[in-house]
Structure formats: C-alpha cells, structure tokens
Amino acid sequence: MKVFRLDDIDGFVAHLADQFMVHNYLQDSDERPPAESPKKFFFTESENIFSFDGSCFREVTPAPDPFALVGVNSCDLTGIAYLDQFFADDPCYQARRRAALLVGIDCLSPCDNGFCHLVGSGPGVSEEHADLVLHALPDDRYLLMVCTESGEQAVADLHLETWTGSQVRQQRLESCIEQFDDFDHLTTGMDLLRKDAVSDSFWETLGIQCLACSGCTSLCPTCSCHDSREIVRGDEVVQQRFWDSCLFEAFQREASLHNPTGSAGRRIHRFWTHKFSETTVRQFGRTGCVGCGRCEQTCPGVIGVHSTMRRMAQYVDAGTNAG
Amino acid sequence: MKRVQSVCPFCGVGCGMELQVQKNCLSSVIPLRGHPVSDGQLCVKGWNTRYAIDHRDRVLAPLIRTQEGFRETTWKEAIAYISDSIKTIDDEMGSDALGVISSARATNEDNYAAQKFARAVLKTNNIDHCARICHSSTVAGLKRTLGSGAMTNSIADVFQADAIMVFGADPTENHSVVGGKIMKAKLAGARLIVVDPRKTRLAKMADIHLQLRIGSNIALLNAMMAEIVANGWHNETFIRQRCTGFDHLTHSIEQSAKQAEKLTGLDLNLIRQAAQVYSQADSAMIMYGMGVTQFVSGTNNVMALADLALLCGQIGRPGTGVNPLRGQNNVQGACDMGCLPNVFPGYQSVDDPVVIQRFSEGWETSLSDRPGLTSMGMTQASLSGDFRGLIIIGEDPVVTDPDQNQVRRALQRLDLLVVAELAMTETAKLADVILPAASFAEKDGTFTNCERRVQRINKAIPPPGDTRTDWRWLAETARALGSTQLHWQETEDVFNEMARLTPIYSGMDYQALAEHQGLQWPCNADSPEGSPFLHGDLFPTANGKAAFVAVNPTELDETADEEFPLLLTTNRLGFHYGCGSMSRRSPLLERETPPGYLFIHPLDAQELGIGQHEAIGIRSRRGYVETRAMISEDVAQGLVSMPYHFREAPSNQLTNNAQDPVTKMPELKACAVSVKPLPAGQGPRDIDTIRREEPA
C-alpha cells in the first residue's frame, strides 16, 4: 500500500469530480456517521428487476455512470464489504458496485453511539474496504492511502508526495479507541447472544416495545431484507424489488397464516441473533453489526443496540440470569 | 440526489423528514436528526411516505362525470363547470345551500384559502373538516374550561413529567414517535397510568391500567376527583388563585363517585391509587385521544379531564397539562385556520361584531355572522334537500364518517359534489368533478402539529401531471365566480395575510419559522419565540381564570341488548392512516394487515363458535359488514373492536351517528352489534359485493 501526503483536499475532490459523479460526505463531517449508511447507492430502496411486455421477459440491469463516495466512515465501509458478500451474485447490486470508487476516512474520535472498535470495523478504515483512504492530520493536511488499482488510477495525475513520516496513523487510531466509553453492557450482551443464553420471556418483554417502524433495518449498513411485487400497468408487467424488514409480522407469515416468528419478541430475538451469532460470523467472517449505533437513535421503542444490550446486562446483574 | 427538509404528512406529531429526490421522484425519506419533535425518528408510516404519493397511483387530470363514467378534462372546463353549478345553486337556494369541507392533510395556506373561499366568495360559514369527528369536543371543552382548545404543553414535556396519564389514546399506534417518548419516559422512571378499555401496548407497560367499561370516562374522572378531595390531595392554592367554580364541582363529584365502581367496573382502590399518583406527582401530564372525544359525552369528557388537571394544579408548568393528541398532520392547523363553521382563523367567533368587522375590512367584503353547518350538518341538510353543493378537499367521509349508508345517500343527492384528492377514493367515486391535488412533497407551505408548532414544508418535486395546490385552484374558481378575494401570487402571501388577521400567529413569517425549526403559537409581540406551554400566569378567559365545569356521567346512546349483545369500538393500527388512501399504497403496510378485522375476546369467540382468522358477519342497527376475527385478550369480554382504515370492511357501516349536543361529534367509539360466524368455507365479502348482492 502506498501512502501519500495530501495538502489540498479540495483539489483532490475536484480531481475526482472530473472522473466521477462525487458524493462528498466530507462536507458534513461533523454529522458522523451520516444519518444513513450509503448502502442505497448499491442496494436501492426499490428497483425494477425485470419486465414482461406480453411476449418477452427483459432483465433490467442498471448502467450507472462512474461515481465516487468520498469520506465514508469505516463502519459504513465494513457494511458495504458485508453486503458485497451477500449480493455477490446479484447483477443489479454488482453493476452499481463496479461503477463506484470508495474513498474512506479514518475516524479520530468516538461518535455518539458508535462502538466500531468492539466489532472490528473501525475507527480506522481497513485497506480491504476502500479504494482510497484519507486520514486527517492536525494541520488540515491528509494522508492518502492507495489500496486498489482503481484507487491508484483515480489519483495517478495528482503527482502526490510520498509520505515518509512516522507511524502517526496507528498511534492516533489507538488513542481514538482509548477515548471510547466503557461499553461493558455491549461485551456482556454480545457474549449472551453468541451463546443464545437469553430467555424467551426477556425477548417477549422487549418485544412489546418494537413498533415495527423498520427504522433500524432501514438505517443498518448490513440489513438487506427485501421483497418483490408485480406491478401491472397496461400491457406491461414489472417485477419490483423493494426494501423489507424482518421486524414486520408479515415478513415470515405463511399463506396459511402460520408464522414461525409470530411474536415481536421472536422477531427481535432473530434480528439480534442474526447480527451477533456464531453462524453469522462463520458465514461472513464477522458480526452482522458494524457498530455504527444508528439503531439506538432511530428506534422510537427504545430498543436500539445499546438499550437492548443494557437491559440484557441488567438481567444478568440482577441475577435473574437472562437465560 | 436532491435533499429537501420537510414534515411527515401522516399524523399530528409533525416529525421532521428529509425528502430525497431522484429524477423528479421522491425516492426515499429519512428522519431528520436534531429535529425538535422527532430527533432522528419516524414511524412505519413515515418511513413508507414515498409510496403514499407515488404518481403512478394518483389522479393526474381533472375528471368530470358523464353517463359512461369519468372523463378526463381540462382545469378550465372543470372550473367552469363548478362555477356554473355554484351560481345556479346560489341563485335558486342562496349561499347557505353551499359548503366546503377542507382538509386536515392540506397546508395552513390551503385551509386558510378554503375557509376564505367559503366565507368571502360563497358567503357562507358552511366550512368544516374532519376535526368534527376527532377533536371538535376538545376545541369546545378546553375552550370553556381553560380558554384555549389545544395541547397545553409540548411533546418533549413527557421527559419532565413524574407521572403521565394516557387517557383513551393509543399513541404507540397512532402517534408512534410520541408513544415511543412515553415509553422512554416510563423506562426512565416516570409513573405511567393508562386509561383504556383495551389493553394497548402502553397499558402493558403501565404502572396502573384502568381498563374501564367503555363510555364510563366521566364516572371514573369524577371518582378520581372525589378521592383527591377526600384525601386532601388537591392543590388549594392553585384552585383559589387561578380557578372558579370549585364549590359546584365538589358537590357534583361526590354525587357521582358513589356509582363509580358500578359504572366503570373498576375497583375503587385502583381508582384511588391512580388519583394519588396523578395528584401527588410534582408534575403530571395528561395525554388523551379519541377515547375521550368520540362520544355523545365528548365535550363533557374533555371538561372533566380539564377539571382534574385544575384540581391538582397540574397545568401551566412544563411536564403538566391537558394534551390532546391530534390525528392528522395538520388538523391543528385546519382548526387554527378557522375551517370550522363558528370561528374565523385564530378561533375568532363569527357572531362577534368586532371580529366580523375585522375580517370584513381585512377581506374587503361583507360576511355572514350566522354560524354555518358542520360537516354532518351538511350531509343531513342534503338529505332534506336544503343543501345542494359541496366541495370536499382531501377527505373521504364515505369511509371515515359514521353511518356510511346515510353519508353515501346524502352525497349522492347533491347537485354538485367536487372532490379534490391525490387518488381515487370511495368519496371521489361519487363526485361530479374530481380535481387532482398536489401532495405535500409538491408544494410549499406550513403544517401545525399537535403541540401547536407551525413548521415549513418545502417543495421537493414538481406536481405530477395536471395536479395543483389547493389554494391555487380555489383562487381560480373564485375568479370564475367574479371574486378577486383570493388574489395571492405565492404561498407565502397567503401565510402573511393569515398571520396579519390571526393574533396567535401574528409573530410568524416563513423566515422565522425556518430559523426556529418551527414556532409554537401563540407567537406574537408578547412571545416572539413562541409558547412551549400555555397558561403559565393567566388563562385566556375574560377574567384570566380557568373554570371548573361539573359534569355528570352520561350513558352511551346505544347499549348492548339481546339483539345486539356486543359493544363495538373502533381503533387504529400503527400501519395505517385514516381511510388508507395513502398508507395502503405501500406494499409493506398493505401486506402487514389483512383488509380489515375484528378484535374479539377468546370467551366471546368461543361462545359464538368463531375460530382465529375465521370469516364473520357483523351487524348493527345501521349496516352490515363481513371481515375476519382476530381473537385477542386485548379487548375485554363483551367488547369488540374494529380498525376503520379498510374500505372493504368499513366500520362506519356499523357506527352510530348519535351526536354530542355541543359539537355534533358522533359517538364513533361505541355502538351495539351482533357477530356471527359465516358458513364454513365462505370468505368475507367486501362491502361493494354485499351492497350488490343485498341491496338495502
């Protein structure tokens, strides 16, 4: 990996803008992570998968112009890497993904609800998750790490100076990790979830608070549930795929009205199990949660990740044995 | 991608949302972090907003009725048709044979234009909207006791309350973000009392659930007050300094408290406990909904709640107050704008000569000082032939008003029915002319949420097809009728004219609203930053004091009997909104619930031989519907409950239109029904099929 010194961030973004449609998260860097993850750039909220005109079926594959997401945080890039696996064989996702240049940025201080350091998704950007990585230095300059060939091509004409400085990046990321709050409830909770050691009654009590708003799954960088429907307009039939949420009662309801996850308690149990269980780790090489903490803020039912884990930890503390 | 800040178009909470636009379409919405009401949260309806206004499901051109059905036409022809019909009716019957029902979903600007159109152009006070059937009893009951008919405090006050009493409301379903805040406050230590005949979500989390018999609100409130006085838990200083009528109240509550256990079905100890929690809390907040207002005793119910708050001095401070949760995004605004037959904008009476003069001068025209007809007054007058022309903006009374068959007959009898709508509705199907309306994302303006916060909405996408903002076509129709009263250039001009004539809005303009993330009325020279809570020093009454109004328990208009042995109440589901014309466009929301069901207690179901999800028929004195059974202990034995969102199985086939004598609020919350299982193998028929196969 090559490391350069970048003195002119605006020039860098302008240079990218000559080659790509740029979505610049650096502009709102005080709002971190951004209100929503960038997953909809690849897995769109709704899209037509194929159409039927009465005689032929046609696959609808997007052909986006090259675009660059600039200043993406490590949690969200980890989410994209996770979805890359989930949608490995999905032509729509992959068409958009191929058109994208990912420019990450290291986080240097904890954000409100984030805990990336506990789930291995930050605060520093993994070189495997981005084409280019920015690291802000104290003097308005940046380090620029080039991680992929696309990244190298994108900055080839910039004539940047190679960085020969010390291990400053590593030190500053470690110091960021030290600034995180004490998140004992999260370690306890994750442990309980891995062991599936939480009682059904605990989940049913929490389930009362799930309003099935779909806020957590909409904002979660790794949630990928979707449904599809047929839209008939005149002679044309279009198959549309759209975001779904596993917290809806009807998500798994069968035609007979039987439902293996008929109660809200069972649904949130499955949701959290899916994020943290060993099965997920085996399948994706990591937890399904990237520690962005967005669910904590957006959940009107006060059962985002911190609230849920805190309740679990209290159960254990109270000796009620969450199991 | 274009990003535009706006306000959610569903309920009255007024959550902030960012509209995301791609290729001139609303591609998605996300919640706004840092918003004073919702801070990064939305409910499931809000998250599904983009489906609600999808142009592919919309009415995109004016439609005019012909013998072969609706035909597309131009605005010019539609407006000519409307104005000609209006002129004919006016010539033959006079202006009071005409009226307007405006929309709690439209902006303040549209509503201001609608009432001005009725008053200054048609020359009638026949202007109303759906607050008639949700919170007209609030407006009347709180006005008489507290002097002002709106939420006294702010939503965020739940975090300053030591006790919260949720009375006849199901906020986690209907006002989800507020419901969530109540849950959060409860988890943080506030005591929660829930008064509801159903086991709502909050009831399941509450410290005390008073599962009273439906319709016994006053008996319960009087008993609570009697306990408070008997134990000396009332706030004597507050009563002495700030209220009148206390002696009369004490006498009355003593009388009715004796029957409390019998009428409410509750243990007096539990009532006492709730009375103690509420009265002894440092700050206690009442939040209430249609389980208070939608009764023939609706206004009295509201006054009894106000009495309780006054008795304990739980008003006029943060974390206290009497707080109606309003149903629609701008139902507060539609009331504020004077879309009510008895008041001009800002609740200024139409029969007050000073007010008449102010508006006559402001609008440069003569005005009627005769209070107009309510929405149901208009439908009744239509049946008797006294009322012939109605303009309905963004409402679907065929689905949402009581006694559907009568509403349908009344609307069919009109000579002119104009319906402005986003999409085809059951009411629009009866119209002579359908006007294609622009949605909230396609126009500028303001909404006022239930905590009196006036917020800007911003145009994000162009109106699709031939759709138009309501005030613009109202202005054009006015011109066709020879009036120049509605002569604005821009939406902001409408707001500025309104603010000049409406004292509670007088300190507001678009710039101030944007700078403050909305302002809460009253906002004027005295409180330029708006008013997070009301009644701090004085009540807005003639003597500055609040008035206790003693009320007695009233029986339900219809009680269970041999022929109709169950009581039916109505409820809402978190997934749907009103008549479903917006929420049912979402494949996710539509999938979540079947098109209608009836909640019934397991013992009642067992007795009637009804199994889970089985098809049933429900009959009342007024109509008949078929749907499926949802067996649930959330309803008490003897009580069944039906959501009103579904046109296929409309609860309003069954509901009673017996009315509150003060506000004409119908008793939507209770009527007697019989329930029978349908023969095995037979599914429920929708109402259109039933009407075809069994004409009344």
Short mmCIF file of C-alpha atoms in Angstrom, two decimals, chain B residues 12 14 108 326 328-334 336-337 446-455 505 519 521:
data_model
loop_
_atom_site.label_atom_id
_atom_site.label_comp_id
_atom_site.label_asym_id
_atom_site.label_seq_id
_atom_site.Cartn_x
_atom_site.Cartn_y
_atom_site.Cartn_z
CA GLY B 12 -50.27 15.23 14.05
CA GLY B 14 -45.08 16.51 12.94
CA ASN B 108 -52.41 26.00 6.56
CA ARG B 326 -54.28 15.19 17.17
CA GLN B 328 -53.72 14.32 11.19
CA ASN B 329 -50.62 16.16 10.15
CA ASN B 330 -52.42 19.47 10.02
CA VAL B 331 -55.68 19.00 11.87
CA GLN B 332 -54.46 21.52 14.43
CA GLY B 333 -53.73 23.94 11.62
CA ALA B 334 -57.08 23.38 9.90
CA ASP B 336 -56.42 27.26 13.71
CA MET B 337 -57.22 28.46 10.18
CA THR B 446 -46.83 25.09 6.63
CA PHE B 447 -48.28 22.38 8.85
CA THR B 448 -49.14 22.91 12.52
CA ASN B 449 -48.52 19.87 14.69
CA CYS B 450 -50.45 18.90 17.79
CA GLU B 451 -48.13 20.81 20.11
CA ARG B 452 -49.03 24.00 18.18
CA ARG B 453 -45.72 24.00 16.32
CA VAL B 454 -46.01 25.62 12.91
CA GLN B 455 -43.42 24.11 10.58
CA TYR B 505 -49.88 33.53 14.51
CA LEU B 519 -42.67 28.14 16.27
CA TRP B 521 -48.43 29.53 18.92
#
